[in-house]
Every structure is written in structure tokens, then in C-alpha cells.
Coordinates of C-alpha atoms and ligand atoms in Angstrom, one line a residue:
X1 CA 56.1 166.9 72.7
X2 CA 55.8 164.9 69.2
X3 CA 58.9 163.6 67.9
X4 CA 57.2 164.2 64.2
X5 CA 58.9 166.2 61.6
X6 CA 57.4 169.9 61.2
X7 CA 55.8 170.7 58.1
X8 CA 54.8 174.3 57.0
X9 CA 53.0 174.6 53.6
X10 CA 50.4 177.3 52.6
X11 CA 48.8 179.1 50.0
X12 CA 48.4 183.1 49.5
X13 CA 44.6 183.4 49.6
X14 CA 43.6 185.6 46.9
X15 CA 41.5 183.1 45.3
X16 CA 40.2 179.4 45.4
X17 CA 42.5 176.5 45.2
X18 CA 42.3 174.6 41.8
X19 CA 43.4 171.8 40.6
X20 CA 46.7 172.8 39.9
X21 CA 47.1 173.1 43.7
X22 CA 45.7 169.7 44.0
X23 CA 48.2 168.4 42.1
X24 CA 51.2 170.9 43.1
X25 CA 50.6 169.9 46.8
X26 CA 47.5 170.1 48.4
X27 CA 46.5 166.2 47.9
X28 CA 49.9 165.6 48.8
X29 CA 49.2 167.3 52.2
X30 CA 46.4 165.0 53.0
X31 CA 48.9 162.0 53.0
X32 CA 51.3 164.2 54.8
X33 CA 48.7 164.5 57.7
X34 CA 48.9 161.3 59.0
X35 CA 52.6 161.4 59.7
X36 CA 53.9 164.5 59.7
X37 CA 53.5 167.4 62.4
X38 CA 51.6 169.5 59.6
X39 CA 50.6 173.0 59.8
X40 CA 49.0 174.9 56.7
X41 CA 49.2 178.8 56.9
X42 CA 46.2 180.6 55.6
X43 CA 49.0 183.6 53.4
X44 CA 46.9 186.4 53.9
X45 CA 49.4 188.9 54.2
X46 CA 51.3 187.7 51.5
X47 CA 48.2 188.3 49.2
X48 CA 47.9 191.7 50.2
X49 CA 51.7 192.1 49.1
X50 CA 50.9 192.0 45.4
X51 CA 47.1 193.3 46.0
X52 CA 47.4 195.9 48.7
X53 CA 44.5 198.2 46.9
X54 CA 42.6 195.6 47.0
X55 CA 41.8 193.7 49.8
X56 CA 39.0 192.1 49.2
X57 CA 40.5 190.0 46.9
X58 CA 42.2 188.3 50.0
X59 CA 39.7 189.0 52.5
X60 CA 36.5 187.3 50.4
X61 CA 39.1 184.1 49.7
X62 CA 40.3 183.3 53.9
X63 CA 36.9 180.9 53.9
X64 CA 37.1 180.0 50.4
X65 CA 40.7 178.5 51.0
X66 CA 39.9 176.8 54.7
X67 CA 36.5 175.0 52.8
X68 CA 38.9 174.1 50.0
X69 CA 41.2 172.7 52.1
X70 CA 38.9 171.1 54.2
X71 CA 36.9 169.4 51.4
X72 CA 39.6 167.7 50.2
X73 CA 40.6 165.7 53.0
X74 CA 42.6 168.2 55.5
X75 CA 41.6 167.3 58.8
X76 CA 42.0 170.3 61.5
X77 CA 42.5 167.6 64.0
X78 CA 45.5 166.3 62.5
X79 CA 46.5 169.5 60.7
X80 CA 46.9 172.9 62.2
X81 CA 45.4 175.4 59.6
X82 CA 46.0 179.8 60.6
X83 CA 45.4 182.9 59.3
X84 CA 48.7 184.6 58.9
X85 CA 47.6 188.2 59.8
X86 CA 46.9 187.0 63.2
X87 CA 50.5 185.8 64.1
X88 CA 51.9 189.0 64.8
X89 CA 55.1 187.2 65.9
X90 CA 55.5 186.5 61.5
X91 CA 56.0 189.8 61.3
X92 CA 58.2 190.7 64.2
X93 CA 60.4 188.0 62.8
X94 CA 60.4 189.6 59.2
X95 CA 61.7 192.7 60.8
X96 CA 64.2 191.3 62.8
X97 CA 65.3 189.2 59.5
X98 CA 64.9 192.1 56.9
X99 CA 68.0 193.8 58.5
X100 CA 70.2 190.8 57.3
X101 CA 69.2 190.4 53.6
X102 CA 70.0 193.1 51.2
X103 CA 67.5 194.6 48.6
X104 CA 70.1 193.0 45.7
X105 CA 69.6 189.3 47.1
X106 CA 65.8 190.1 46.8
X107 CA 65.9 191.4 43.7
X108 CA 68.0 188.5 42.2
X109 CA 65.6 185.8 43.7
X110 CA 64.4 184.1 40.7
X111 CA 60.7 183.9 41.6
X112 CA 60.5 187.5 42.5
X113 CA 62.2 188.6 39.5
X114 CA 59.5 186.5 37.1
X115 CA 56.3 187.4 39.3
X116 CA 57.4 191.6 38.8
X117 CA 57.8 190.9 35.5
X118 CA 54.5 189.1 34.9
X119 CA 52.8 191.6 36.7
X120 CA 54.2 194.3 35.4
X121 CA 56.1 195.7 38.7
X122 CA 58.9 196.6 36.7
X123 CA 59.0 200.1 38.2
X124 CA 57.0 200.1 40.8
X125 CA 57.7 197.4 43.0
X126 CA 55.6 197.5 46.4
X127 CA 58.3 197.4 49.2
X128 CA 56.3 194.4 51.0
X129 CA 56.4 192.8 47.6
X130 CA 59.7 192.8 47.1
X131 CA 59.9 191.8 50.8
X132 CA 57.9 188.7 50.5
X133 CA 60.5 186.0 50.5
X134 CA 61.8 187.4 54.0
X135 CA 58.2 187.1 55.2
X136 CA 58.0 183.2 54.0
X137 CA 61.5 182.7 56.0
X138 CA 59.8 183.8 59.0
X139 CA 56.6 181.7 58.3
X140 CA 58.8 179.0 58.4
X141 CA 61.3 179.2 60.7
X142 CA 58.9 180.4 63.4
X143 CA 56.9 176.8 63.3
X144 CA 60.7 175.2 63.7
X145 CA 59.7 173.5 60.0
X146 CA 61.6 171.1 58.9
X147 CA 60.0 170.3 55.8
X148 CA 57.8 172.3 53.0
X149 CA 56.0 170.7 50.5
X150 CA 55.9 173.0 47.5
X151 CA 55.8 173.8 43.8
X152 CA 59.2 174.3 41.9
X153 CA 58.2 178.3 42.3
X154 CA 58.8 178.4 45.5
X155 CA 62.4 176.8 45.4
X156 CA 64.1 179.9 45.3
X157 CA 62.3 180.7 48.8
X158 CA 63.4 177.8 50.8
X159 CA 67.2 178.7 49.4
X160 CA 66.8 182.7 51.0
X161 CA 64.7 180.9 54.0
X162 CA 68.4 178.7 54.7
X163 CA 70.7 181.8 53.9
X164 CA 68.5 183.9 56.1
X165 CA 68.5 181.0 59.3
X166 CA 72.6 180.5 58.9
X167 CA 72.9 184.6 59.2
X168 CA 70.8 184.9 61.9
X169 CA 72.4 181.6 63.7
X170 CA 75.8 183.2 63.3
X171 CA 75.1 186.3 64.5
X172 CA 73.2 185.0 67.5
X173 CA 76.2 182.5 68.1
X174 CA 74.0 179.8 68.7
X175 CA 71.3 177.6 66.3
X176 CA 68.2 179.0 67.3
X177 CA 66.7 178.5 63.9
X178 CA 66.8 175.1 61.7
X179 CA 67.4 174.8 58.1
X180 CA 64.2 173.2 56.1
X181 CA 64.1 171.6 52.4
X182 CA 61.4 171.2 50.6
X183 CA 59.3 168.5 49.6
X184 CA 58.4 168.9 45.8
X185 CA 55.7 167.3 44.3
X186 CA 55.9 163.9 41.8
X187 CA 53.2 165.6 39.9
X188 CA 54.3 168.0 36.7
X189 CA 52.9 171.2 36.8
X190 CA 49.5 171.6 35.5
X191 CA 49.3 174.0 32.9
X192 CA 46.0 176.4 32.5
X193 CA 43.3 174.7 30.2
X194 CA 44.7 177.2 27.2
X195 CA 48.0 175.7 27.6
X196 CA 49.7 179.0 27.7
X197 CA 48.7 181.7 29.9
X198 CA 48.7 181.7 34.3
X199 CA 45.9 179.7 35.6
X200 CA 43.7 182.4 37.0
X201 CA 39.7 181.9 37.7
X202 CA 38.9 185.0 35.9
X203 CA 40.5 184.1 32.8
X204 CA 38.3 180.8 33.2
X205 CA 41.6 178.4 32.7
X206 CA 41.0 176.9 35.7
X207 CA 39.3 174.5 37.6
X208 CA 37.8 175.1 41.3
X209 CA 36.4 172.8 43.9
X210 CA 33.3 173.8 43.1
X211 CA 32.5 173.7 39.8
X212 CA 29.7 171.7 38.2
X213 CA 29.3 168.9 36.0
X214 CA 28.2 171.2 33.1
X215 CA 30.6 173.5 33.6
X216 CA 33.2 170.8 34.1
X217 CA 32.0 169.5 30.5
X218 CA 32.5 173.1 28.7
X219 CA 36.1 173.8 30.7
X220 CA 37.3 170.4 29.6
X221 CA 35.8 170.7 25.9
X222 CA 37.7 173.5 25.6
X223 CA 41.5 172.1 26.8
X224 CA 44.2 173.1 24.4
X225 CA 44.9 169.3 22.6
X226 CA 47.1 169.4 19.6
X227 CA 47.0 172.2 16.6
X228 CA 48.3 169.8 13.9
X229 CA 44.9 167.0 15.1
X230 CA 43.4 167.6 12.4
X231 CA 41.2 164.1 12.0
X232 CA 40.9 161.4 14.4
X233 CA 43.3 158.8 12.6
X234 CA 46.3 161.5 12.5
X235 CA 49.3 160.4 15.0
X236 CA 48.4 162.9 17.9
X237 CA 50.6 164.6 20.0
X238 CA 51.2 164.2 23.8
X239 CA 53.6 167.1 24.8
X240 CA 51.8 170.5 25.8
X241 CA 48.1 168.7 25.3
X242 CA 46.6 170.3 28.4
X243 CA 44.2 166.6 28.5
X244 CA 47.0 164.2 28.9
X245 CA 48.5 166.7 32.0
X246 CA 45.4 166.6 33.6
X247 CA 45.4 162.6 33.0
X248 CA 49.0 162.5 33.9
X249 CA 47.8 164.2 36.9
X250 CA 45.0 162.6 38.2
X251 CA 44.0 159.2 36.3
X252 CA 44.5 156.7 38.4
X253 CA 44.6 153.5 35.8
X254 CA 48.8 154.3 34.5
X255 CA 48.2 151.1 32.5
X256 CA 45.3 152.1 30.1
X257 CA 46.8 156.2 30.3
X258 CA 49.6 154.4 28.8
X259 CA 47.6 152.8 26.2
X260 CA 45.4 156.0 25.3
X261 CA 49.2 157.8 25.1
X262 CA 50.5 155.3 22.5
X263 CA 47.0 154.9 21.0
X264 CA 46.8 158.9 20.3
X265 CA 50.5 159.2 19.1
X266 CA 49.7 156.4 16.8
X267 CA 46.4 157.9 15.3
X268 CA 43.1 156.5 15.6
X269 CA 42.2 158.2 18.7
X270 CA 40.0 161.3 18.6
X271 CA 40.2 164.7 21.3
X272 CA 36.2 164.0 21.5
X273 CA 37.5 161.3 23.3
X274 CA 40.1 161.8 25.6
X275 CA 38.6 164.3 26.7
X276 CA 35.7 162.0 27.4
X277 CA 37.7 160.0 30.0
X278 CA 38.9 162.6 31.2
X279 CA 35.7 164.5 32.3
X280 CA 34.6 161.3 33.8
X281 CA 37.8 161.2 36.0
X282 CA 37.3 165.0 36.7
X283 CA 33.9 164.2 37.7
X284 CA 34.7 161.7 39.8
X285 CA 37.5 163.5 41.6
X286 CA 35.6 166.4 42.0
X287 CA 31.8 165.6 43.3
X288 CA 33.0 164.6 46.7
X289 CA 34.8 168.1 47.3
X290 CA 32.4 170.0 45.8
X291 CA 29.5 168.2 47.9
X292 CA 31.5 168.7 51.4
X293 CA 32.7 172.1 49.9
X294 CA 29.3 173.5 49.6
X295 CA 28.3 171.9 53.1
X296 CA 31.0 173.5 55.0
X297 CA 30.3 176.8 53.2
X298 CA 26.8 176.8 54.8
X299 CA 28.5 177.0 58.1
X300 CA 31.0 179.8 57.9
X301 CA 31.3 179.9 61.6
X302 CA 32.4 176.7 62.5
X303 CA 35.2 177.3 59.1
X304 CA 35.5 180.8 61.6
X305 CA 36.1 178.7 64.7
X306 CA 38.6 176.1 62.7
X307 CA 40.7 178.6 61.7
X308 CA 40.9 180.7 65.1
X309 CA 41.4 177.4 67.1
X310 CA 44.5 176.5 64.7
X311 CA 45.5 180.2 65.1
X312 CA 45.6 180.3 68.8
X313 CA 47.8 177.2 68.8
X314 CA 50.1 178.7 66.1
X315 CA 50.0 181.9 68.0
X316 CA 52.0 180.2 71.0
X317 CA 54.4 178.3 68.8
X318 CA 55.2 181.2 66.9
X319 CA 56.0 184.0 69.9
X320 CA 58.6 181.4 71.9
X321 CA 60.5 181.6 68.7
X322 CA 59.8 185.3 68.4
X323 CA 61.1 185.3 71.9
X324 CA 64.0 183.4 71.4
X325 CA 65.6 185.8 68.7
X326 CA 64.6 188.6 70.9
X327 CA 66.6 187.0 73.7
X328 CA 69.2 185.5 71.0
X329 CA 69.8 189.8 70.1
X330 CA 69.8 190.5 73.5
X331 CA 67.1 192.5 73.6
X332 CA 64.5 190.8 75.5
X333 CA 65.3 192.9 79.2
X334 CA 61.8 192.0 80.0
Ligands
LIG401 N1 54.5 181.5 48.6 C1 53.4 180.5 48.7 C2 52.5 180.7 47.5 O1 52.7 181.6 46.7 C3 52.6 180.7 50.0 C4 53.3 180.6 51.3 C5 53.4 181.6 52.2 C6 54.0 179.5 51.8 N2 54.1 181.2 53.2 C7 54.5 180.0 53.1 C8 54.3 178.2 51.3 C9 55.3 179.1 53.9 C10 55.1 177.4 52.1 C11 55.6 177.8 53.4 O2 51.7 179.9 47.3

């Protein structure tokens, strides 16, 4: 057995990753790789919970989000990546734990509260929607993770995960389950190019894997800056200019991003072109992935055999802890 610390982390697959999970964790997860027992869960099932009438939009995005990962750096023989719907043992668990949480704690947890709000689930809340954070909690617990590198979103989450592993230890008398924190990225959160609304592909405020140079160009060119801009030797401003997140995010020189920073604040420095060192950056961050990204999409069966040979592994993992608050309830006879 490895004496490495257990990482779960994962993504709901109901479209491609961007950059904003680049920077919210996914390049973090590379790194993570190399010293941490890592496993990344393919969320299927939690993208069905806000799109059950439409499941395509999960199904078409499984091999989307494996070549994503993949062609950034995840390595399936360092990092075990699965496809949630095929751990039946996750949802066994969320039974088992949705007995112990009441439908007030689920409706006061912060993120659920803002997602139903956002999209409009006021009254009509799906039941596994609303259930979702129970879910996560047995995503997590049933690897035995430790540690899950995250957004701020999913804060609230890791908080229920805990309350929901000291129930269930309490009531089983023993600590079958561990507590996990989270690992939070030292990146800000990217905003969407507009600067204001959810970063969604459709909307085209985002920025995928595979996107081309040209269309790189036009996404960038159109980056919310700075209203009040007006000429190039105006004093610019840095807060809420979608270019200087994206630098913040992924420029590698801090030194001269200082000196743009000051150089923009103090006039003198035009959008045209900070937004020309910045599609150079993009460019450069982004032709590698988008080269081994369209590669690995040629193949969709070997992406097919990655995925079911990190699933069988996270199928055995997942059932002894199954098992264990089976037998912790007393109702494993057999
Ligand atoms: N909730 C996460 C998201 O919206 C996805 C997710 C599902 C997850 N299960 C998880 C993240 C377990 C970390 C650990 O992106």
C-alpha cells in the first residue's frame, strides 16, 4: 500500500474544460500527480443532476473531458481518472448518507442556494439536484481522500462532506470515514471574457483546449478591458479587466506583468496591446494541448480503455468502503 496522501478532484462533464479550470485546478493537478495518490472522477452523474432531460449534454462531454485532461499533462499512469456512473458503490453510499442530512442543511448550503438561483430552480428543484452535495460526500469519502483541490465553489461541499463523515462515524461508533480539506487554488478566479456573465462555451466567453489561433485572436480581441480607456495615454485600469486576470493567470514573466500593470495604470499603454501579449502567451499555452488534444481525439478507444482501466481500479476501492458502512450498520449478514 502507498503511504501517499489521497486526492479526489473532478469535474461534472457537461462540457469541455477551459481555462478557467486550468487555472481553478486542473494544472494544479498535474503537479499534484507526482506526489500525491491522485484520482480524478469523470462527474457524470452529477451533470445529469442539473440536466436530466438532456443527456447528451453529459454523454457527448465523458471523452471531451478525459482528452482535456489528458492533454494537459494528466498522466493515467500516475493519476487514476473514472467515470462516476460506473461506481455504483457512489451511489449506494449517497443513500446510506442521505438519511443523515436533512433537506434544510441542503437547502442552506451556500453553493446550492446560488446555482438554483442562477438557474432558475427556484421552484422546481430536481430532488438529485438538491441532493448533489450528499453525492460529492460519497465521491469522496469512498476513495478514503484526504485532500481536494478545488475552486472556492466547492467550499461549502467539503464542509457538508466533514458534517456528513462525523455523523456517520458516530453513529457507527467507530471512524470508518476520514475528514478531507481542500486544497484551493493560488490562482483568482477567471472571470468569462465579458467580465460579467458564467463562463459557458455557448455564450462564447470562454476558452477551450481546442481552439485555434484565429479564434484565439477574436476571443481575446473581444476581453472586457476598461470602459473609461478611452485613448491610449489615459491611466488604465487593472481591477475587473478580464486581460490582466488572464495574465495574472497564466504569464509566466511576474516582473514585466508588473511593469505592463503600473505602465497601464499610468497611461501610455494601449488594450491593442495587452492584449497582444497576451494572445502570444495564450498561444503558447494552448498549441501543445490543442495538438495532443486533437491526437488523442482520433483514438477514442484507447481514451475508452483509459477511462475503464481507472474505473475498474476505482471500482474495488470504492465497494470495500461501501462494504464497510454496510458492515459499520450492521447490515452486511452476507
Ligand atoms: N462539484 C464539482 C464541480 O462542480 C465536481 C465534483 C464532483 C467533485 N465530485 C467531486 C470535485 C469530488 C471534487 C471532489 O466541478
Amino acid at each position: 500500500m502507498s503511504k501517499k496522501e489521497v486526492i479526489l478532484t473532478g469535474d461534472r462533464a457537461t462540457g469541455q474544460l477551459h481555462l478557467g479550470h486550468l487555472a481553478g485546478s486542473v494544472l494544479k493537478r498535474v503537479e499534484l500527480q507526482e506526489t500525491h495518490d491522485q484520482t480524478i472522477l469523470v462527474a457524470d452523474m452529477q451533470g445529469l443532476t442539473d440536466n436530466g432531460h438532456d443527456p447528451k449534454k453529459v454523454s457527448e462531454n465523458i471523452l471531451n473531458v478525459v482528452a482535456d485532461y489528458l492533454s494537459v499533462g494528466i498522466d493515467p499512469t500516475k493519476t487514476t481518472i473514472c467515470l462516476q456512473s460506473k461506481l455504483p458503490a457512489l451511489a449506494e453510499l449517497t443513500m446510506f448518507y442521505s438519511n443523515i442530512v436533512t433537506v434544510s442543511r441542503l437547502e442552506r448550503n451556500p453553493t446550492v442556494r446560488n446555482e438554483i438561483k442562477n438557474k432558475g430552480f427556484d421552484k422546481v428543484i430536481p430532488a438529485g439536484f438538491l441532493n448533489y452535495p450528499i453525492s460529492q460526500a460519497a465521491d469522496i469519502t469512498a476513495f478514503n481522500a484526504t485532500l481536494i483541490p478545488v475552486g472556492d465553489d466547492q467550499l461549502p461541499m467539503i464542509e457538508q462532506t466533514n458534517e456528513i463523515v462525523r455523523k456517520m462515524n458516530s453513529i457507527v461508533g467507530k471512524p470508518v470515514l476520514s475528514e478531507c480539506r481542500s486544497l484551493l487554488s493560488d490562482m483568482p478566479r477567471l472571470p468569462s471574457l465579458d467580465g460579467k456573465t458564467k463562463m459557458s462555451k455557448s455564450a462564447g466567453n470562454t476558452i477551450t483546449l481546442d481552439v485555434t489561433n484565429k479564434e484565439l485572436k477574436k476571443l481575446v480581441n473581444k476581453m472586457y478591458t476598461d470602459d473609461n480607456h478611452l485613448t491610449i495615454d489615459m491611466p488604465g485600469q487593472i481591477e475587473g479587466n478580464v486581460v490582466f486576470s488572464y495574465l495574472d493567470a497564466f504569464y509566466k514573466d511576474k516582473a514585466h506583468l508588473a511593469e505592463l500593470k503600473a505602465h497601464y495604470q499610468r497611461g501610455g499603454l494601449g488594450d491593442g496591446q495587452t492584449k497582444k501579449v497576451l494572445l502570444e502567451c495564450l498561444i503558447e499555452l494552448i498549441t501543445p494541448f490543442r495538438k495532443r488534444r486533437q491526437e488523442l481525439m482520433s483514438d477514442k478507444g484507447e481514451l475508452i480503455r483509459v477511462l475503464k482501466e481507472g474505473t475498474e481500479k476505482s471500482q474495488i476501492i470504492t465497494g470495500e468502503t461501501c462494504e464497510k458502512i454496510k458492515q459499520g450498520l450492521g447490515l452486511s449478514l452476507f
